[in-house]
Amino acid sequence: MTQEHSAARPFGQLITAMVTPFASDGALDLDGVQRLAAYLVDEQGNDALVINGTTGESPTTTDGEKEAAVRAVAEAVGDRAKVIAGVGTNDTRHTIELALAAEKAGAHGLLVVTPYYNKPPQAGLERHFTAVADASGLPILLYDIPHRSGVPIETETLVRLAAHDRIVGVKDAKGDLTATSWVLARTDLAFYCGDDSGTLPSLAVGAVGIVGTSTHFTGALTKQMIQAYARGDVAEALALHRRLLPMFTGVFRTQGTILVKAGLAVRGLPAGPVRSPLVDATPEQVERLRADAAAAGLDLGGAA
């Protein structure tokens, strides 16, 4: 295995949670899905892509659209990048159905978010994740994001789940580096930072990479930052972290999907509108994103 896809880095170092391109009428744009995936892999250097994550508007795409998007990305870039399908819901049976469909469609791995809104206890989380891992043959990243799901995956739960052969890592958006450190000290789980601006601090406690949003634009430089840290050039990694901060944070001035799609449209890449209840970026928000990109030394392109 290469350094980028080793046992310690099951999905490489740089992963982008890809937006889902739609046509002007809101329909799924499968050609755009493939072109955007190719851009992210070939130009931004992604080792893997998450399809049908929250950034991919999974709450408002159908099961059929999700399966079609995974298949399209696997066909477009599956020979040179890992395809990770977001399959998490707040219903274990539905999550398993999506996992099996994604596996059939060509996914290489699964991202399974903590069941949201119904706030299951830790025993319920353990049962949920184990059931999905038992049902599919694919490696799984757990997605720990309590500020959206309402419930954290506690340290002891993560340690127990790490014993499952197919639970290989975590997309960590908990924002608690002490808890992360305890899990990393006690398991072999691969942690991927789920908060773009927290990537460098996460690397310092043992994370292996990022599942990013701003990486639609910052991917190549973010990967340089990760690789600089990995080879011991902390000063270079810190310089890149500070350079990229305006974009690491800027894409979240409103909901991340909104500004990523706006920035991609400026760059002339497939994106299209967002689906309700999201709303498309205002001209003022687009100009602010341009300014954030410029502050990071990046040019979104397009007419000013």
PDB file of C-alpha atoms in Angstrom:
ATOM      1  CA  MET A   1       0.000   0.000   0.000  1.00  0.00           C
ATOM      2  CA  THR A   2       1.098   3.569  -0.599  1.00  0.00           C
ATOM      3  CA  GLN A   3       1.688   6.022   2.206  1.00  0.00           C
ATOM      4  CA  GLU A   4      -1.535   7.759   1.186  1.00  0.00           C
ATOM      5  CA  HIS A   5      -3.607   4.565   1.523  1.00  0.00           C
ATOM      6  CA  SER A   6      -1.926   2.631   4.328  1.00  0.00           C
ATOM      7  CA  ALA A   7      -3.473   0.762   7.230  1.00  0.00           C
ATOM      8  CA  ALA A   8      -2.859   3.850   9.360  1.00  0.00           C
ATOM      9  CA  ARG A   9      -4.509   6.063   6.738  1.00  0.00           C
ATOM     10  CA  PRO A  10      -7.284   3.862   5.333  1.00  0.00           C
ATOM     11  CA  PHE A  11      -8.637   6.623   3.110  1.00  0.00           C
ATOM     12  CA  GLY A  12      -5.478   8.638   2.596  1.00  0.00           C
ATOM     13  CA  GLN A  13      -4.811  12.068   4.051  1.00  0.00           C
ATOM     14  CA  LEU A  14      -7.033  14.495   2.130  1.00  0.00           C
ATOM     15  CA  ILE A  15     -10.749  13.814   1.800  1.00  0.00           C
ATOM     16  CA  THR A  16     -13.349  16.307   0.611  1.00  0.00           C
ATOM     17  CA  ALA A  17     -17.009  16.029   1.503  1.00  0.00           C
ATOM     18  CA  MET A  18     -18.224  16.814  -2.011  1.00  0.00           C
ATOM     19  CA  VAL A  19     -21.256  18.926  -2.798  1.00  0.00           C
ATOM     20  CA  THR A  20     -23.845  17.354  -5.082  1.00  0.00           C
ATOM     21  CA  PRO A  21     -24.192  19.282  -8.358  1.00  0.00           C
ATOM     22  CA  PHE A  22     -27.736  19.974  -9.479  1.00  0.00           C
ATOM     23  CA  ALA A  23     -29.066  21.279 -12.786  1.00  0.00           C
ATOM     24  CA  SER A  24     -30.720  24.686 -12.934  1.00  0.00           C
ATOM     25  CA  ASP A  25     -34.102  23.051 -12.341  1.00  0.00           C
ATOM     26  CA  GLY A  26     -32.814  21.284  -9.218  1.00  0.00           C
ATOM     27  CA  ALA A  27     -32.461  17.827 -10.760  1.00  0.00           C
ATOM     28  CA  LEU A  28     -29.390  15.713 -10.067  1.00  0.00           C
ATOM     29  CA  ASP A  29     -26.606  16.562 -12.542  1.00  0.00           C
ATOM     30  CA  LEU A  30     -24.713  13.300 -12.961  1.00  0.00           C
ATOM     31  CA  ASP A  31     -22.355  14.699 -15.590  1.00  0.00           C
ATOM     32  CA  GLY A  32     -21.565  17.538 -13.190  1.00  0.00           C
ATOM     33  CA  VAL A  33     -21.058  15.037 -10.371  1.00  0.00           C
ATOM     34  CA  GLN A  34     -18.413  13.252 -12.423  1.00  0.00           C
ATOM     35  CA  ARG A  35     -16.681  16.430 -13.581  1.00  0.00           C
ATOM     36  CA  LEU A  36     -16.524  17.835 -10.055  1.00  0.00           C
ATOM     37  CA  ALA A  37     -15.165  14.558  -8.692  1.00  0.00           C
ATOM     38  CA  ALA A  38     -12.445  14.562 -11.348  1.00  0.00           C
ATOM     39  CA  TYR A  39     -11.504  18.165 -10.476  1.00  0.00           C
ATOM     40  CA  LEU A  40     -11.254  17.338  -6.787  1.00  0.00           C
ATOM     41  CA  VAL A  41      -9.071  14.292  -7.383  1.00  0.00           C
ATOM     42  CA  ASP A  42      -6.930  15.429 -10.307  1.00  0.00           C
ATOM     43  CA  GLU A  43      -6.503  19.126  -9.494  1.00  0.00           C
ATOM     44  CA  GLN A  44      -6.967  19.355  -5.720  1.00  0.00           C
ATOM     45  CA  GLY A  45      -5.198  16.101  -4.900  1.00  0.00           C
ATOM     46  CA  ASN A  46      -7.904  14.343  -2.908  1.00  0.00           C
ATOM     47  CA  ASP A  47      -7.159  10.779  -1.865  1.00  0.00           C
ATOM     48  CA  ALA A  48     -10.862  10.126  -1.284  1.00  0.00           C
ATOM     49  CA  LEU A  49     -14.241  11.810  -1.607  1.00  0.00           C
ATOM     50  CA  VAL A  50     -17.286  11.617   0.627  1.00  0.00           C
ATOM     51  CA  ILE A  51     -20.436  11.445  -1.497  1.00  0.00           C
ATOM     52  CA  ASN A  52     -23.854  12.074   0.052  1.00  0.00           C
ATOM     53  CA  GLY A  53     -22.586  13.682   3.223  1.00  0.00           C
ATOM     54  CA  THR A  54     -24.371  16.653   4.761  1.00  0.00           C
ATOM     55  CA  THR A  55     -22.305  18.906   2.475  1.00  0.00           C
ATOM     56  CA  GLY A  56     -23.729  16.813  -0.367  1.00  0.00           C
ATOM     57  CA  GLU A  57     -27.248  17.751   0.810  1.00  0.00           C
ATOM     58  CA  SER A  58     -28.069  14.201   1.871  1.00  0.00           C
ATOM     59  CA  PRO A  59     -31.141  15.340   3.831  1.00  0.00           C
ATOM     60  CA  THR A  60     -32.801  16.425   0.573  1.00  0.00           C
ATOM     61  CA  THR A  61     -31.653  13.802  -1.938  1.00  0.00           C
ATOM     62  CA  THR A  62     -33.565  10.596  -2.527  1.00  0.00           C
ATOM     63  CA  ASP A  63     -32.185   7.111  -1.966  1.00  0.00           C
ATOM     64  CA  GLY A  64     -32.114   6.624  -5.739  1.00  0.00           C
ATOM     65  CA  GLU A  65     -30.195   9.857  -6.266  1.00  0.00           C
ATOM     66  CA  LYS A  66     -27.706   8.840  -3.581  1.00  0.00           C
ATOM     67  CA  GLU A  67     -27.050   5.496  -5.258  1.00  0.00           C
ATOM     68  CA  ALA A  68     -26.715   7.130  -8.685  1.00  0.00           C
ATOM     69  CA  ALA A  69     -24.230   9.695  -7.356  1.00  0.00           C
ATOM     70  CA  VAL A  70     -22.027   7.024  -5.766  1.00  0.00           C
ATOM     71  CA  ARG A  71     -22.047   4.974  -8.958  1.00  0.00           C
ATOM     72  CA  ALA A  72     -21.193   8.028 -11.073  1.00  0.00           C
ATOM     73  CA  VAL A  73     -18.251   9.010  -8.863  1.00  0.00           C
ATOM     74  CA  ALA A  74     -16.964   5.437  -8.695  1.00  0.00           C
ATOM     75  CA  GLU A  75     -17.005   5.302 -12.487  1.00  0.00           C
ATOM     76  CA  ALA A  76     -15.287   8.675 -12.816  1.00  0.00           C
ATOM     77  CA  VAL A  77     -12.500   8.464 -10.222  1.00  0.00           C
ATOM     78  CA  GLY A  78     -12.771   5.110  -8.458  1.00  0.00           C
ATOM     79  CA  ASP A  79      -9.581   3.883 -10.102  1.00  0.00           C
ATOM     80  CA  ARG A  80      -7.516   6.634  -8.477  1.00  0.00           C
ATOM     81  CA  ALA A  81      -9.361   7.693  -5.307  1.00  0.00           C
ATOM     82  CA  LYS A  82     -11.477   6.086  -2.619  1.00  0.00           C
ATOM     83  CA  VAL A  83     -15.224   6.693  -2.787  1.00  0.00           C
ATOM     84  CA  ILE A  84     -16.815   6.977   0.653  1.00  0.00           C
ATOM     85  CA  ALA A  85     -20.609   6.984   0.745  1.00  0.00           C
ATOM     86  CA  GLY A  86     -22.433   8.894   3.437  1.00  0.00           C
ATOM     87  CA  VAL A  87     -25.189   6.535   4.580  1.00  0.00           C
ATOM     88  CA  GLY A  88     -26.017   7.744   8.081  1.00  0.00           C
ATOM     89  CA  THR A  89     -29.618   8.382   9.108  1.00  0.00           C
ATOM     90  CA  ASN A  90     -31.484   8.293  12.402  1.00  0.00           C
ATOM     91  CA  ASP A  91     -33.006   4.915  11.473  1.00  0.00           C
ATOM     92  CA  THR A  92     -30.758   1.855  11.706  1.00  0.00           C
ATOM     93  CA  ARG A  93     -32.725  -0.146   9.141  1.00  0.00           C
ATOM     94  CA  HIS A  94     -32.638   2.706   6.620  1.00  0.00           C
ATOM     95  CA  THR A  95     -28.919   3.227   7.204  1.00  0.00           C
ATOM     96  CA  ILE A  96     -28.258  -0.448   6.470  1.00  0.00           C
ATOM     97  CA  GLU A  97     -30.329  -0.215   3.266  1.00  0.00           C
ATOM     98  CA  LEU A  98     -28.265   2.778   2.124  1.00  0.00           C
ATOM     99  CA  ALA A  99     -25.028   1.015   3.068  1.00  0.00           C
ATOM    100  CA  LEU A 100     -25.865  -2.043   0.994  1.00  0.00           C
ATOM    101  CA  ALA A 101     -26.947   0.113  -1.955  1.00  0.00           C
ATOM    102  CA  ALA A 102     -23.700   2.111  -1.778  1.00  0.00           C
ATOM    103  CA  GLU A 103     -21.632  -1.064  -1.645  1.00  0.00           C
ATOM    104  CA  LYS A 104     -23.434  -2.372  -4.726  1.00  0.00           C
ATOM    105  CA  ALA A 105     -22.872   0.963  -6.495  1.00  0.00           C
ATOM    106  CA  GLY A 106     -19.094   0.752  -6.081  1.00  0.00           C
ATOM    107  CA  ALA A 107     -18.273   2.597  -2.857  1.00  0.00           C
ATOM    108  CA  HIS A 108     -14.992   1.737  -1.136  1.00  0.00           C
ATOM    109  CA  GLY A 109     -16.107   2.838   2.326  1.00  0.00           C
ATOM    110  CA  LEU A 110     -18.953   4.269   4.367  1.00  0.00           C
ATOM    111  CA  LEU A 111     -19.381   7.390   6.495  1.00  0.00           C
ATOM    112  CA  VAL A 112     -21.960   6.793   9.220  1.00  0.00           C
ATOM    113  CA  VAL A 113     -23.061   9.802  11.237  1.00  0.00           C
ATOM    114  CA  THR A 114     -24.420   9.605  14.755  1.00  0.00           C
ATOM    115  CA  PRO A 115     -28.216   9.233  14.558  1.00  0.00           C
ATOM    116  CA  TYR A 116     -29.566  12.753  14.841  1.00  0.00           C
ATOM    117  CA  TYR A 117     -32.532  14.328  16.632  1.00  0.00           C
ATOM    118  CA  ASN A 118     -33.758  11.175  18.371  1.00  0.00           C
ATOM    119  CA  LYS A 119     -30.762  11.348  20.758  1.00  0.00           C
ATOM    120  CA  PRO A 120     -30.139   7.649  21.438  1.00  0.00           C
ATOM    121  CA  PRO A 121     -28.162   6.665  24.542  1.00  0.00           C
ATOM    122  CA  GLN A 122     -24.652   5.289  24.156  1.00  0.00           C
ATOM    123  CA  ALA A 123     -25.950   1.699  24.147  1.00  0.00           C
ATOM    124  CA  GLY A 124     -28.162   2.633  21.207  1.00  0.00           C
ATOM    125  CA  LEU A 125     -25.260   4.227  19.341  1.00  0.00           C
ATOM    126  CA  GLU A 126     -23.128   1.144  19.851  1.00  0.00           C
ATOM    127  CA  ARG A 127     -25.896  -1.124  18.617  1.00  0.00           C
ATOM    128  CA  HIS A 128     -26.574   1.137  15.611  1.00  0.00           C
ATOM    129  CA  PHE A 129     -22.974   1.342  14.412  1.00  0.00           C
ATOM    130  CA  THR A 130     -22.327  -2.338  15.044  1.00  0.00           C
ATOM    131  CA  ALA A 131     -25.416  -3.347  13.080  1.00  0.00           C
ATOM    132  CA  VAL A 132     -24.284  -1.305  10.068  1.00  0.00           C
ATOM    133  CA  ALA A 133     -20.750  -2.697  10.279  1.00  0.00           C
ATOM    134  CA  ASP A 134     -22.104  -6.240  10.517  1.00  0.00           C
ATOM    135  CA  ALA A 135     -24.376  -5.765   7.500  1.00  0.00           C
ATOM    136  CA  SER A 136     -21.812  -4.409   5.024  1.00  0.00           C
ATOM    137  CA  GLY A 137     -18.401  -5.610   3.921  1.00  0.00           C
ATOM    138  CA  LEU A 138     -17.031  -2.057   3.632  1.00  0.00           C
ATOM    139  CA  PRO A 139     -14.759  -0.214   6.068  1.00  0.00           C
ATOM    140  CA  ILE A 140     -16.549   2.462   8.081  1.00  0.00           C
ATOM    141  CA  LEU A 141     -15.740   5.940   9.317  1.00  0.00           C
ATOM    142  CA  LEU A 142     -17.912   6.961  12.249  1.00  0.00           C
ATOM    143  CA  TYR A 143     -18.950  10.613  12.118  1.00  0.00           C
ATOM    144  CA  ASP A 144     -18.922  12.244  15.547  1.00  0.00           C
ATOM    145  CA  ILE A 145     -20.564  15.685  15.314  1.00  0.00           C
ATOM    146  CA  PRO A 146     -22.596  16.342  18.466  1.00  0.00           C
ATOM    147  CA  HIS A 147     -23.450  19.955  17.652  1.00  0.00           C
ATOM    148  CA  ARG A 148     -25.540  18.625  14.747  1.00  0.00           C
ATOM    149  CA  SER A 149     -26.569  15.179  15.929  1.00  0.00           C
ATOM    150  CA  GLY A 150     -27.327  16.171  19.519  1.00  0.00           C
ATOM    151  CA  VAL A 151     -25.305  13.290  21.016  1.00  0.00           C
ATOM    152  CA  PRO A 152     -21.539  12.707  21.186  1.00  0.00           C
ATOM    153  CA  ILE A 153     -19.979   9.300  20.732  1.00  0.00           C
ATOM    154  CA  GLU A 154     -18.377   8.975  24.145  1.00  0.00           C
ATOM    155  CA  THR A 155     -14.795   7.818  24.561  1.00  0.00           C
ATOM    156  CA  GLU A 156     -15.705   4.432  26.038  1.00  0.00           C
ATOM    157  CA  THR A 157     -18.193   3.810  23.224  1.00  0.00           C
ATOM    158  CA  LEU A 158     -15.553   4.597  20.602  1.00  0.00           C
ATOM    159  CA  VAL A 159     -13.076   2.267  22.310  1.00  0.00           C
ATOM    160  CA  ARG A 160     -15.593  -0.584  22.235  1.00  0.00           C
ATOM    161  CA  LEU A 161     -16.550   0.109  18.613  1.00  0.00           C
ATOM    162  CA  ALA A 162     -12.880   0.088  17.594  1.00  0.00           C
ATOM    163  CA  ALA A 163     -12.858  -3.649  18.256  1.00  0.00           C
ATOM    164  CA  HIS A 164     -15.006  -4.216  15.156  1.00  0.00           C
ATOM    165  CA  ASP A 165     -12.856  -5.156  12.177  1.00  0.00           C
ATOM    166  CA  ARG A 166     -14.732  -2.886   9.770  1.00  0.00           C
ATOM    167  CA  ILE A 167     -14.891   0.224  11.963  1.00  0.00           C
ATOM    168  CA  VAL A 168     -11.573   1.765  10.971  1.00  0.00           C
ATOM    169  CA  GLY A 169     -11.802   5.458  11.745  1.00  0.00           C
ATOM    170  CA  VAL A 170     -13.643   8.587  12.806  1.00  0.00           C
ATOM    171  CA  LYS A 171     -14.536  11.850  11.161  1.00  0.00           C
ATOM    172  CA  ASP A 172     -14.009  13.915  14.269  1.00  0.00           C
ATOM    173  CA  ALA A 173     -16.054  17.112  14.544  1.00  0.00           C
ATOM    174  CA  LYS A 174     -16.495  16.952  18.302  1.00  0.00           C
ATOM    175  CA  GLY A 175     -14.037  19.769  18.955  1.00  0.00           C
ATOM    176  CA  ASP A 176     -12.621  18.068  22.061  1.00  0.00           C
ATOM    177  CA  LEU A 177      -8.952  17.272  21.539  1.00  0.00           C
ATOM    178  CA  THR A 178      -8.648  15.766  25.004  1.00  0.00           C
ATOM    179  CA  ALA A 179     -11.354  13.207  24.246  1.00  0.00           C
ATOM    180  CA  THR A 180      -9.751  12.584  20.845  1.00  0.00           C
ATOM    181  CA  SER A 181      -6.391  12.041  22.516  1.00  0.00           C
ATOM    182  CA  TRP A 182      -7.809   9.438  24.887  1.00  0.00           C
ATOM    183  CA  VAL A 183      -9.380   7.463  22.049  1.00  0.00           C
ATOM    184  CA  LEU A 184      -6.206   7.612  19.968  1.00  0.00           C
ATOM    185  CA  ALA A 185      -4.142   6.461  22.945  1.00  0.00           C
ATOM    186  CA  ARG A 186      -6.346   3.392  23.399  1.00  0.00           C
ATOM    187  CA  THR A 187      -7.282   2.330  19.852  1.00  0.00           C
ATOM    188  CA  ASP A 188      -5.938   2.044  16.319  1.00  0.00           C
ATOM    189  CA  LEU A 189      -8.768   4.147  14.866  1.00  0.00           C
ATOM    190  CA  ALA A 190      -7.711   6.611  12.167  1.00  0.00           C
ATOM    191  CA  PHE A 191      -8.989  10.082  13.038  1.00  0.00           C
ATOM    192  CA  TYR A 192      -9.798  12.564  10.294  1.00  0.00           C
ATOM    193  CA  CYS A 193     -10.505  16.101  11.427  1.00  0.00           C
ATOM    194  CA  GLY A 194     -14.029  17.184  10.505  1.00  0.00           C
ATOM    195  CA  ASP A 195     -13.467  20.878  11.212  1.00  0.00           C
ATOM    196  CA  ASP A 196     -11.200  22.444   8.587  1.00  0.00           C
ATOM    197  CA  SER A 197      -9.521  25.001  10.857  1.00  0.00           C
ATOM    198  CA  GLY A 198      -8.821  22.333  13.483  1.00  0.00           C
ATOM    199  CA  THR A 199      -6.784  20.099  11.177  1.00  0.00           C
ATOM    200  CA  LEU A 200      -3.312  21.098  12.330  1.00  0.00           C
ATOM    201  CA  PRO A 201      -4.151  20.881  16.056  1.00  0.00           C
ATOM    202  CA  SER A 202      -5.724  17.472  15.389  1.00  0.00           C
ATOM    203  CA  LEU A 203      -2.589  16.259  13.618  1.00  0.00           C
ATOM    204  CA  ALA A 204      -0.636  17.220  16.729  1.00  0.00           C
ATOM    205  CA  VAL A 205      -2.562  14.696  18.840  1.00  0.00           C
ATOM    206  CA  GLY A 206      -2.429  11.921  16.254  1.00  0.00           C
ATOM    207  CA  ALA A 207      -5.038  12.538  13.556  1.00  0.00           C
ATOM    208  CA  VAL A 208      -4.037  11.426  10.044  1.00  0.00           C
ATOM    209  CA  GLY A 209      -5.886  13.895   7.835  1.00  0.00           C
ATOM    210  CA  ILE A 210      -9.055  15.820   7.102  1.00  0.00           C
ATOM    211  CA  VAL A 211     -12.536  15.371   5.744  1.00  0.00           C
ATOM    212  CA  GLY A 212     -12.976  18.935   4.574  1.00  0.00           C
ATOM    213  CA  THR A 213     -15.404  21.399   3.066  1.00  0.00           C
ATOM    214  CA  SER A 214     -13.187  24.360   2.178  1.00  0.00           C
ATOM    215  CA  THR A 215     -10.953  21.764   0.529  1.00  0.00           C
ATOM    216  CA  HIS A 216     -13.048  22.186  -2.615  1.00  0.00           C
ATOM    217  CA  PHE A 217     -10.713  25.195  -2.994  1.00  0.00           C
ATOM    218  CA  THR A 218      -7.863  24.679  -0.513  1.00  0.00           C
ATOM    219  CA  GLY A 219      -7.281  20.966  -1.095  1.00  0.00           C
ATOM    220  CA  ALA A 220      -3.832  21.066  -2.669  1.00  0.00           C
ATOM    221  CA  LEU A 221      -2.434  23.426  -0.020  1.00  0.00           C
ATOM    222  CA  THR A 222      -4.180  21.589   2.801  1.00  0.00           C
ATOM    223  CA  LYS A 223      -2.514  18.387   1.660  1.00  0.00           C
ATOM    224  CA  GLN A 224       0.832  20.191   1.629  1.00  0.00           C
ATOM    225  CA  MET A 225       0.142  21.241   5.229  1.00  0.00           C
ATOM    226  CA  ILE A 226      -0.622  17.661   6.287  1.00  0.00           C
ATOM    227  CA  GLN A 227       2.456  16.313   4.530  1.00  0.00           C
ATOM    228  CA  ALA A 228       4.680  19.036   5.970  1.00  0.00           C
ATOM    229  CA  TYR A 229       3.582  18.101   9.470  1.00  0.00           C
ATOM    230  CA  ALA A 230       4.037  14.381   8.742  1.00  0.00           C
ATOM    231  CA  ARG A 231       7.660  14.901   7.725  1.00  0.00           C
ATOM    232  CA  GLY A 232       8.368  17.035  10.787  1.00  0.00           C
ATOM    233  CA  ASP A 233       8.328  20.470   9.161  1.00  0.00           C
ATOM    234  CA  VAL A 234       6.055  22.015  11.762  1.00  0.00           C
ATOM    235  CA  ALA A 235       6.990  25.575  10.799  1.00  0.00           C
ATOM    236  CA  GLU A 236       5.840  25.021   7.202  1.00  0.00           C
ATOM    237  CA  ALA A 237       2.651  23.344   8.384  1.00  0.00           C
ATOM    238  CA  LEU A 238       1.926  26.259  10.708  1.00  0.00           C
ATOM    239  CA  ALA A 239       2.567  28.797   7.954  1.00  0.00           C
ATOM    240  CA  LEU A 240       0.093  27.005   5.662  1.00  0.00           C
ATOM    241  CA  HIS A 241      -2.462  26.717   8.477  1.00  0.00           C
ATOM    242  CA  ARG A 242      -2.302  30.462   9.067  1.00  0.00           C
ATOM    243  CA  ARG A 243      -2.422  31.233   5.355  1.00  0.00           C
ATOM    244  CA  LEU A 244      -5.518  29.083   4.817  1.00  0.00           C
ATOM    245  CA  LEU A 245      -7.443  30.188   7.906  1.00  0.00           C
ATOM    246  CA  PRO A 246      -9.541  32.747   5.990  1.00  0.00           C
ATOM    247  CA  MET A 247     -10.932  29.985   3.777  1.00  0.00           C
ATOM    248  CA  PHE A 248     -10.990  27.291   6.451  1.00  0.00           C
ATOM    249  CA  THR A 249     -13.429  29.529   8.317  1.00  0.00           C
ATOM    250  CA  GLY A 250     -14.868  31.671   5.515  1.00  0.00           C
ATOM    251  CA  VAL A 251     -16.880  28.927   3.828  1.00  0.00           C
ATOM    252  CA  PHE A 252     -18.834  28.608   7.075  1.00  0.00           C
ATOM    253  CA  ARG A 253     -19.987  32.230   7.284  1.00  0.00           C
ATOM    254  CA  THR A 254     -23.286  30.687   6.312  1.00  0.00           C
ATOM    255  CA  GLN A 255     -24.061  26.979   5.853  1.00  0.00           C
ATOM    256  CA  GLY A 256     -21.023  25.425   4.159  1.00  0.00           C
ATOM    257  CA  THR A 257     -22.785  23.889   1.159  1.00  0.00           C
ATOM    258  CA  ILE A 258     -24.194  27.281   0.202  1.00  0.00           C
ATOM    259  CA  LEU A 259     -20.821  28.997  -0.094  1.00  0.00           C
ATOM    260  CA  VAL A 260     -19.025  26.039  -1.635  1.00  0.00           C
ATOM    261  CA  LYS A 261     -21.603  25.908  -4.411  1.00  0.00           C
ATOM    262  CA  ALA A 262     -21.341  29.665  -4.871  1.00  0.00           C
ATOM    263  CA  GLY A 263     -17.547  29.499  -5.088  1.00  0.00           C
ATOM    264  CA  LEU A 264     -17.623  26.617  -7.533  1.00  0.00           C
ATOM    265  CA  ALA A 265     -20.049  28.538  -9.732  1.00  0.00           C
ATOM    266  CA  VAL A 266     -17.674  31.521  -9.748  1.00  0.00           C
ATOM    267  CA  ARG A 267     -14.886  29.166 -10.754  1.00  0.00           C
ATOM    268  CA  GLY A 268     -17.007  27.741 -13.579  1.00  0.00           C
ATOM    269  CA  LEU A 269     -17.268  24.292 -12.031  1.00  0.00           C
ATOM    270  CA  PRO A 270     -20.424  22.170 -11.654  1.00  0.00           C
ATOM    271  CA  ALA A 271     -22.516  23.105  -8.636  1.00  0.00           C
ATOM    272  CA  GLY A 272     -25.968  24.443  -9.429  1.00  0.00           C
ATOM    273  CA  PRO A 273     -28.493  25.623  -6.866  1.00  0.00           C
ATOM    274  CA  VAL A 274     -29.034  24.286  -3.373  1.00  0.00           C
ATOM    275  CA  ARG A 275     -32.270  22.570  -2.434  1.00  0.00           C
ATOM    276  CA  SER A 276     -34.747  24.049   0.015  1.00  0.00           C
ATOM    277  CA  PRO A 277     -34.630  24.638   2.942  1.00  0.00           C
ATOM    278  CA  LEU A 278     -31.136  25.887   2.073  1.00  0.00           C
ATOM    279  CA  VAL A 279     -30.988  29.118   0.092  1.00  0.00           C
ATOM    280  CA  ASP A 280     -28.442  30.207  -2.490  1.00  0.00           C
ATOM    281  CA  ALA A 281     -25.726  32.672  -1.528  1.00  0.00           C
ATOM    282  CA  THR A 282     -26.415  36.384  -1.841  1.00  0.00           C
ATOM    283  CA  PRO A 283     -24.141  38.585  -3.985  1.00  0.00           C
ATOM    284  CA  GLU A 284     -22.760  40.069  -0.775  1.00  0.00           C
ATOM    285  CA  GLN A 285     -21.888  36.608   0.547  1.00  0.00           C
ATOM    286  CA  VAL A 286     -20.168  35.724  -2.720  1.00  0.00           C
ATOM    287  CA  GLU A 287     -18.055  38.873  -2.573  1.00  0.00           C
ATOM    288  CA  ARG A 288     -17.093  38.114   1.006  1.00  0.00           C
ATOM    289  CA  LEU A 289     -16.044  34.630  -0.080  1.00  0.00           C
ATOM    290  CA  ARG A 290     -13.905  36.187  -2.813  1.00  0.00           C
ATOM    291  CA  ALA A 291     -12.252  38.345  -0.169  1.00  0.00           C
ATOM    292  CA  ASP A 292     -11.642  35.350   2.088  1.00  0.00           C
ATOM    293  CA  ALA A 293     -10.084  33.477  -0.856  1.00  0.00           C
ATOM    294  CA  ALA A 294      -7.876  36.425  -1.686  1.00  0.00           C
ATOM    295  CA  ALA A 295      -6.755  36.662   1.944  1.00  0.00           C
ATOM    296  CA  ALA A 296      -5.676  33.025   1.662  1.00  0.00           C
ATOM    297  CA  GLY A 297      -3.792  33.747  -1.550  1.00  0.00           C
ATOM    298  CA  LEU A 298      -6.386  31.956  -3.692  1.00  0.00           C
ATOM    299  CA  ASP A 299      -8.275  33.257  -6.698  1.00  0.00           C
ATOM    300  CA  LEU A 300     -11.782  31.933  -7.227  1.00  0.00           C
ATOM    301  CA  GLY A 301     -11.680  33.189 -10.814  1.00  0.00           C
ATOM    302  CA  GLY A 302     -14.627  34.501 -12.770  1.00  0.00           C
ATOM    303  CA  ALA A 303     -15.650  38.096 -13.231  1.00  0.00           C
ATOM    304  CA  ALA A 304     -15.282  40.373 -10.230  1.00  0.00           C
TER     305      ALA A 304
END
